[in-house]
PDB file of C-alpha atoms and ligand atoms in Angstrom:
ATOM      1  CA  MET A   1       9.591  21.287 -12.737  1.00 67.00           C
ATOM      2  CA  SER A   2      12.558  19.012 -13.313  1.00 78.00           C
ATOM      3  CA  ASP A   3      12.294  17.426  -9.871  1.00 93.00           C
ATOM      4  CA  CYS A   4       8.613  16.475 -10.291  1.00 98.00           C
ATOM      5  CA  LEU A   5       8.053  12.813 -11.178  1.00 98.00           C
ATOM      6  CA  PHE A   6       4.884  13.471 -13.189  1.00 98.00           C
ATOM      7  CA  CYS A   7       6.424  16.432 -15.060  1.00 98.00           C
ATOM      8  CA  ARG A   8       9.183  14.035 -16.059  1.00 98.00           C
ATOM      9  CA  ILE A   9       6.586  11.500 -17.283  1.00 98.00           C
ATOM     10  CA  VAL A  10       4.929  14.291 -19.319  1.00 98.00           C
ATOM     11  CA  ALA A  11       8.320  15.139 -20.815  1.00 97.00           C
ATOM     12  CA  GLY A  12       8.965  11.483 -21.686  1.00 96.00           C
ATOM     13  CA  GLU A  13      12.009  11.323 -19.398  1.00 97.00           C
ATOM     14  CA  ILE A  14      10.445   8.510 -17.362  1.00 97.00           C
ATOM     15  CA  PRO A  15       8.511   5.752 -19.153  1.00 98.00           C
ATOM     16  CA  ALA A  16       4.802   5.303 -18.520  1.00 98.00           C
ATOM     17  CA  ASP A  17       1.946   3.323 -20.030  1.00 98.00           C
ATOM     18  CA  VAL A  18       0.166   6.304 -21.562  1.00 98.00           C
ATOM     19  CA  VAL A  19      -3.488   5.761 -22.527  1.00 98.00           C
ATOM     20  CA  LEU A  20      -4.424   9.338 -23.501  1.00 98.00           C
ATOM     21  CA  ARG A  21      -2.418  12.394 -24.449  1.00 98.00           C
ATOM     22  CA  THR A  22      -3.547  15.819 -25.577  1.00 98.00           C
ATOM     23  CA  ASP A  23      -1.787  19.190 -25.558  1.00 98.00           C
ATOM     24  CA  GLU A  24      -3.093  19.769 -22.041  1.00 98.00           C
ATOM     25  CA  MET A  25      -3.623  16.327 -20.469  1.00 98.00           C
ATOM     26  CA  VAL A  26      -1.803  13.031 -20.047  1.00 98.00           C
ATOM     27  CA  ALA A  27      -3.274   9.803 -18.646  1.00 98.00           C
ATOM     28  CA  PHE A  28      -1.216   6.753 -17.780  1.00 99.00           C
ATOM     29  CA  ARG A  29      -1.647   3.505 -15.863  1.00 98.00           C
ATOM     30  CA  ASP A  30      -0.779   3.577 -12.165  1.00 98.00           C
ATOM     31  CA  ILE A  31       2.375   1.574 -11.468  1.00 98.00           C
ATOM     32  CA  SER A  32       0.705  -0.024  -8.423  1.00 98.00           C
ATOM     33  CA  PRO A  33      -2.916  -0.591  -9.487  1.00 98.00           C
ATOM     34  CA  GLN A  34      -5.610  -0.814  -6.827  1.00 98.00           C
ATOM     35  CA  ALA A  35      -8.290  -2.022  -9.259  1.00 98.00           C
ATOM     36  CA  PRO A  36      -8.459  -3.723 -12.677  1.00 98.00           C
ATOM     37  CA  VAL A  37      -8.546  -0.224 -14.178  1.00 98.00           C
ATOM     38  CA  HIS A  38      -6.359   2.338 -12.397  1.00 98.00           C
ATOM     39  CA  VAL A  39      -5.309   5.283 -14.531  1.00 99.00           C
ATOM     40  CA  LEU A  40      -3.858   8.609 -13.396  1.00 99.00           C
ATOM     41  CA  VAL A  41      -5.034  11.707 -15.266  1.00 99.00           C
ATOM     42  CA  ILE A  42      -2.878  14.812 -15.012  1.00 98.00           C
ATOM     43  CA  PRO A  43      -2.644  18.238 -16.593  1.00 98.00           C
ATOM     44  CA  VAL A  44       0.598  18.945 -18.435  1.00 98.00           C
ATOM     45  CA  GLU A  45       0.813  22.202 -16.487  1.00 98.00           C
ATOM     46  CA  HIS A  46       2.220  21.686 -13.013  1.00 98.00           C
ATOM     47  CA  HIS A  47      -0.072  22.341 -10.054  1.00 98.00           C
ATOM     48  CA  ALA A  48       0.495  20.729  -6.674  1.00 98.00           C
ATOM     49  CA  ASN A  49      -3.032  19.506  -5.994  1.00 98.00           C
ATOM     50  CA  VAL A  50      -6.637  19.845  -7.113  1.00 98.00           C
ATOM     51  CA  ALA A  51      -7.343  22.764  -4.752  1.00 98.00           C
ATOM     52  CA  GLU A  52      -4.493  24.766  -6.253  1.00 98.00           C
ATOM     53  CA  LEU A  53      -5.571  23.771  -9.759  1.00 98.00           C
ATOM     54  CA  SER A  54      -9.176  24.830  -9.255  1.00 98.00           C
ATOM     55  CA  ALA A  55      -8.123  28.157  -7.681  1.00 98.00           C
ATOM     56  CA  LYS A  56      -5.580  29.054 -10.358  1.00 98.00           C
ATOM     57  CA  ALA A  57      -6.917  27.345 -13.498  1.00 98.00           C
ATOM     58  CA  PRO A  58     -10.654  26.551 -13.297  1.00 98.00           C
ATOM     59  CA  GLN A  59     -10.976  25.878 -17.032  1.00 98.00           C
ATOM     60  CA  LEU A  60      -8.157  23.354 -16.827  1.00 98.00           C
ATOM     61  CA  THR A  61      -9.923  21.719 -13.867  1.00 98.00           C
ATOM     62  CA  ALA A  62     -13.002  21.192 -16.021  1.00 98.00           C
ATOM     63  CA  LYS A  63     -10.851  19.740 -18.781  1.00 98.00           C
ATOM     64  CA  LEU A  64      -9.228  17.381 -16.303  1.00 98.00           C
ATOM     65  CA  LEU A  65     -12.662  16.076 -15.286  1.00 98.00           C
ATOM     66  CA  ASP A  66     -13.608  15.671 -18.951  1.00 98.00           C
ATOM     67  CA  ALA A  67     -10.375  13.748 -19.570  1.00 98.00           C
ATOM     68  CA  ALA A  68     -11.096  11.474 -16.592  1.00 98.00           C
ATOM     69  CA  ALA A  69     -14.540  10.650 -17.996  1.00 98.00           C
ATOM     70  CA  ALA A  70     -13.043  10.056 -21.441  1.00 98.00           C
ATOM     71  CA  VAL A  71     -10.473   7.666 -19.976  1.00 98.00           C
ATOM     72  CA  ALA A  72     -13.188   5.786 -18.089  1.00 98.00           C
ATOM     73  CA  ALA A  73     -15.175   5.377 -21.297  1.00 98.00           C
ATOM     74  CA  GLN A  74     -12.086   4.382 -23.259  1.00 98.00           C
ATOM     75  CA  GLU A  75     -11.282   1.752 -20.600  1.00 98.00           C
ATOM     76  CA  GLY A  76     -14.773   0.287 -20.904  1.00 98.00           C
ATOM     77  CA  LEU A  77     -16.072   1.558 -17.559  1.00 98.00           C
ATOM     78  CA  GLY A  78     -18.906   3.625 -19.039  1.00 94.00           C
ATOM     79  CA  ASP A  79     -20.201   5.896 -16.278  1.00 93.00           C
ATOM     80  CA  GLN A  80     -19.226   3.494 -13.462  1.00 97.00           C
ATOM     81  CA  PHE A  81     -15.941   4.700 -12.048  1.00 98.00           C
ATOM     82  CA  ARG A  82     -14.371   6.215  -8.950  1.00 98.00           C
ATOM     83  CA  LEU A  83     -12.404   9.463  -9.302  1.00 98.00           C
ATOM     84  CA  VAL A  84     -10.062  10.284  -6.396  1.00 98.00           C
ATOM     85  CA  PHE A  85      -7.864  13.321  -5.796  1.00 98.00           C
ATOM     86  CA  ASN A  86      -5.723  12.842  -2.725  1.00 98.00           C
ATOM     87  CA  THR A  87      -4.942  16.349  -1.520  1.00 98.00           C
ATOM     88  CA  GLY A  88      -2.217  16.634   1.110  1.00 97.00           C
ATOM     89  CA  ALA A  89       0.338  14.281   2.598  1.00 97.00           C
ATOM     90  CA  GLU A  90      -1.849  13.515   5.627  1.00 97.00           C
ATOM     91  CA  VAL A  91      -4.471  11.862   3.412  1.00 97.00           C
ATOM     92  CA  GLY A  92      -1.925   9.983   1.356  1.00 96.00           C
ATOM     93  CA  GLN A  93      -0.880  12.281  -1.480  1.00 98.00           C
ATOM     94  CA  SER A  94       2.610  11.152  -2.400  1.00 98.00           C
ATOM     95  CA  VAL A  95       3.175  12.922  -5.740  1.00 98.00           C
ATOM     96  CA  PHE A  96       2.608  16.676  -5.641  1.00 98.00           C
ATOM     97  CA  HIS A  97       1.510  17.171  -9.224  1.00 98.00           C
ATOM     98  CA  VAL A  98      -2.281  17.069  -9.314  1.00 98.00           C
ATOM     99  CA  HIS A  99      -3.631  13.737 -10.521  1.00 98.00           C
ATOM    100  CA  GLY A 100      -7.040  12.124 -10.583  1.00 98.00           C
ATOM    101  CA  HIS A 101      -7.114   8.402  -9.943  1.00 98.00           C
ATOM    102  CA  VAL A 102      -9.656   6.797 -12.316  1.00 98.00           C
ATOM    103  CA  LEU A 103     -10.564   3.475 -10.725  1.00 98.00           C
ATOM    104  CA  GLY A 104     -12.973   0.802 -11.837  1.00 98.00           C
ATOM    105  CA  GLY A 105     -13.623  -2.745 -12.878  1.00 98.00           C
ATOM    106  CA  ARG A 106     -14.361  -4.064  -9.400  1.00 96.00           C
ATOM    107  CA  ASP A 107     -16.992  -3.652  -6.680  1.00 95.00           C
ATOM    108  CA  PHE A 108     -16.319  -0.525  -4.576  1.00 94.00           C
ATOM    109  CA  THR A 109     -19.557  -0.661  -2.574  1.00 95.00           C
ATOM    110  CA  TRP A 110     -19.517  -1.403   1.159  1.00 93.00           C
ATOM    111  CA  PRO A 111     -20.505  -3.932   2.175  1.00 92.00           C
ATOM    112  CA  PRO A 112     -19.553  -5.523  -1.170  1.00 85.00           C
ATOM    113  CA  GLY A 113     -22.579  -6.192  -3.107  1.00 77.00           C
TER     114      GLY A 113
HETATM  115  P1  LIG B   1      -1.097   9.698  -4.583  1.00 74.62           P
HETATM  116  O1  LIG B   1      -0.722   8.777  -3.449  1.00 74.62           O
HETATM  117  O2  LIG B   1      -2.547  10.062  -4.605  1.00 74.62           O
HETATM  118  O3  LIG B   1      -0.169  10.893  -4.637  1.00 74.62           O
HETATM  119  O4  LIG B   1      -0.877   8.853  -5.904  1.00 74.62           O
HETATM  120  C1  LIG B   1       0.354   8.708  -6.523  1.00 74.62           C
HETATM  121  C2  LIG B   1       0.231   7.487  -7.384  1.00 74.62           C
HETATM  122  O5  LIG B   1       1.291   7.503  -8.301  1.00 74.62           O
HETATM  123  C3  LIG B   1       0.314   6.168  -6.622  1.00 74.62           C
HETATM  124  O6  LIG B   1      -0.900   5.442  -6.801  1.00 74.62           O
HETATM  125  C4  LIG B   1       1.517   5.473  -7.241  1.00 74.62           C
HETATM  126  O7  LIG B   1       1.337   4.070  -7.368  1.00 74.62           O
HETATM  127  C5  LIG B   1       1.617   6.165  -8.582  1.00 74.62           C
HETATM  128  N1  LIG B   1       2.942   6.180  -9.173  1.00 74.62           N
HETATM  129  C6  LIG B   1       4.126   6.486  -8.574  1.00 74.62           C
HETATM  130  N2  LIG B   1       5.129   6.437  -9.462  1.00 74.62           N
HETATM  131  C7  LIG B   1       4.577   6.096 -10.653  1.00 74.62           C
HETATM  132  C8  LIG B   1       5.094   5.882 -11.964  1.00 74.62           C
HETATM  133  N3  LIG B   1       6.405   6.003 -12.241  1.00 74.62           N
HETATM  134  N4  LIG B   1       4.247   5.523 -12.943  1.00 74.62           N
HETATM  135  C9  LIG B   1       2.918   5.372 -12.686  1.00 74.62           C
HETATM  136  N5  LIG B   1       2.373   5.576 -11.478  1.00 74.62           N
HETATM  137  C10 LIG B   1       3.185   5.926 -10.462  1.00 74.62           C
END
């Protein structure tokens, strides 16, 4: 989709700090990081959100989760990371190409511990 920001990043039309790329997945650093590690993991194939992805392409959903875990390990987070899929504008989704936010490197517990 030529009007999709993340499709354009996949195509290399918009620069991004890519940390992982396979035939099916791309991961790149969030432009406005909310944690020391904040990487977005997306499938190359366009789907609007994780609900649509899981309904239409369950195997790709599993691969997206695998890629998120691989990015966390690659970034030195081990198995301590937060994975967020905002789904819908009312909860803050602003780019409608499914993306998992891999977040880590700071305390996310409440109260902070
Ligand atoms: P969401 O609000 O869940 O849709 O997340 C979209 C994310 O994309 C936000 O955290 C933005 O900071 C991030 N973002 C927007 N444009 C870019 C870009 N050009 N490169 C990297 N991250 C971006």
